[in-house]
Structures are given as C-alpha cells and as structure tokens.
Coordinates of C-alpha atoms in Angstrom, one line a residue:
M27 CA 15.8 19.5 -10.4
A28 CA 17.9 18.8 -7.3
M29 CA 18.0 16.3 -4.8
L30 CA 15.0 16.1 -1.9
V31 CA 15.3 14.7 1.5
I32 CA 11.6 14.5 3.1
D33 CA 10.8 13.9 6.9
S34 CA 8.1 11.3 6.5
D35 CA 6.9 11.9 9.8
K36 CA 6.0 15.6 8.3
S37 CA 3.6 13.9 5.9
K38 CA -0.2 13.4 7.2
A39 CA -1.8 9.8 7.1
E40 CA -5.2 9.9 5.8
K41 CA -7.7 7.4 6.3
V42 CA -8.5 5.4 3.0
Q43 CA -12.3 6.3 2.2
M44 CA -12.5 3.7 -0.7
E45 CA -15.6 1.6 -0.4
G46 CA -14.5 -2.1 1.3
A47 CA -11.5 -0.7 3.2
K48 CA -11.2 -0.9 6.8
D49 CA -9.0 0.5 9.1
T50 CA -6.3 1.5 6.6
F51 CA -4.4 4.7 6.3
I52 CA -2.3 6.1 3.6
Q53 CA 0.5 8.5 3.8
I54 CA 1.8 10.1 0.6
L55 CA 5.9 10.3 0.8
V56 CA 6.7 11.4 -2.7
N57 CA 4.3 12.8 -5.2
H58 CA 4.3 14.5 -8.7
P59 CA 5.6 17.6 -8.6
P60 CA 8.6 17.0 -7.9
A61 CA 8.7 13.2 -8.7
P62 CA 7.9 13.3 -12.5
T63 CA 7.4 9.3 -12.8
F64 CA 6.5 7.7 -9.7
V65 CA 4.5 7.9 -6.4
M66 CA 5.6 6.4 -3.2
R67 CA 2.9 5.7 -0.3
K68 CA 3.0 4.3 3.1
F69 CA 0.2 2.5 3.9
R70 CA -0.8 1.2 7.5
I71 CA -3.3 -1.3 8.4
K72 CA -4.8 -2.1 11.5
P73 CA -5.3 -5.7 12.8
K74 CA -8.2 -7.0 11.2
G75 CA -8.1 -4.2 8.6
H76 CA -7.7 -4.4 4.8
T77 CA -7.9 -2.5 1.6
P78 CA -11.0 -3.0 -0.6
L79 CA -10.7 -5.7 -3.1
H80 CA -10.3 -3.8 -6.5
A81 CA -8.3 -3.6 -9.7
H82 CA -7.0 -0.6 -11.8
D83 CA -5.0 0.0 -14.9
Y84 CA -1.6 0.7 -13.0
E85 CA 1.3 -1.6 -11.6
H86 CA 2.0 -1.4 -7.9
E87 CA 5.4 -2.1 -6.1
V88 CA 5.1 -3.2 -2.6
Y89 CA 7.7 -3.7 0.0
V90 CA 6.6 -4.7 3.6
L91 CA 8.0 -3.0 6.3
Q92 CA 6.4 -4.5 9.5
G93 CA 3.8 -7.0 10.6
V94 CA 2.3 -9.7 8.8
G95 CA -0.6 -9.8 6.2
E96 CA -1.7 -11.6 2.9
V97 CA -2.2 -10.5 -0.5
R98 CA -5.4 -11.6 -2.1
D99 CA -6.8 -12.1 -5.7
E100 CA -9.5 -13.8 -6.6
K101 CA -8.5 -17.0 -6.0
Q102 CA -5.8 -17.2 -3.5
A103 CA -4.3 -15.6 -0.5
I104 CA -0.4 -15.3 -0.3
P105 CA 1.2 -14.4 3.1
I106 CA 3.3 -11.3 3.3
K107 CA 5.7 -10.2 6.3
P108 CA 8.7 -7.9 6.6
G109 CA 10.7 -8.1 3.6
S110 CA 8.2 -9.4 1.3
V111 CA 8.2 -7.5 -2.1
V112 CA 4.8 -7.8 -4.2
F113 CA 4.3 -7.0 -7.9
V114 CA 0.8 -6.6 -8.6
P115 CA 0.4 -6.1 -12.2
P116 CA -2.3 -3.8 -14.1
N117 CA -5.8 -4.6 -13.8
E118 CA -5.5 -7.5 -11.5
V119 CA -7.8 -7.9 -8.5
H120 CA -6.1 -7.4 -5.2
Q121 CA -6.3 -6.7 -1.5
F122 CA -4.1 -6.6 1.3
R123 CA -5.2 -7.8 4.6
N124 CA -3.8 -7.6 8.2
V125 CA -3.9 -11.1 9.6
G126 CA -1.4 -10.1 12.4
D127 CA -1.8 -8.3 16.1
E128 CA 0.2 -5.4 15.3
D129 CA -0.4 -2.9 12.2
L130 CA 0.9 -3.9 8.9
V131 CA 3.0 -1.2 7.2
F132 CA 4.3 -1.3 3.8
L133 CA 5.6 1.3 1.0
C134 CA 3.6 1.1 -2.3
L135 CA 5.0 2.8 -5.6
V136 CA 2.6 3.5 -8.5
P137 CA 3.3 5.5 -11.6
A138 CA 2.7 9.2 -11.2

C-alpha cells in the first residue's frame, strides 16, 4: 500500500442522526479501506449542540481543534478547548457538548 493524501474539504459532512444528538455533524476523513486499523473522523458541533450520551465497546482518541466545550460522563463535565486530548475507554458513558459561541471541532479516532 502507498501513502495517501486526501483533501478533507472533499469529504462530505453528514448530520449525526443518533437519538439524543443535537446540531452535530460528522465527516469521515480516513476509513477502511485504505486504513486497516483506525477510522479518523472530524466532528463539528454547533453552539448549544451535543453528541448523544452513550457508550460502546471501543475506545476513542479525541483532539480538539476549535471552540470550547465539555466532555461528560455520568458524574462530571470536564472542560475542553483547542489542544485538549481526550481518551474515552471502551464502555464508558460519554457526551461532547459545545458550551461556547463558535463551532466545537475535533478529530476522533476509533478502531476500524
């Protein structure tokens, strides 16, 4: 397999349709194929928007690019901002919320 360079502007952003999501959009940047191990996704959450409060059996690695928000579990909300790195272990309840006035944008990597 050869190296691949992708223009992320050509990847379409789709509205997240999961129950409990509000004003959240996902863009798949790298998927399988060609990537055999990870999927790289870019999320954009509008002000006052959020992902659903949910859990699943795989981990997430998140890097915040823009905006301010919080990542929540069942007990607490932790502030996030550009440069924040979040690790969500498998089966942990979590939610990302935009608490600012501009879009919250982050990269999220999950297993393929």
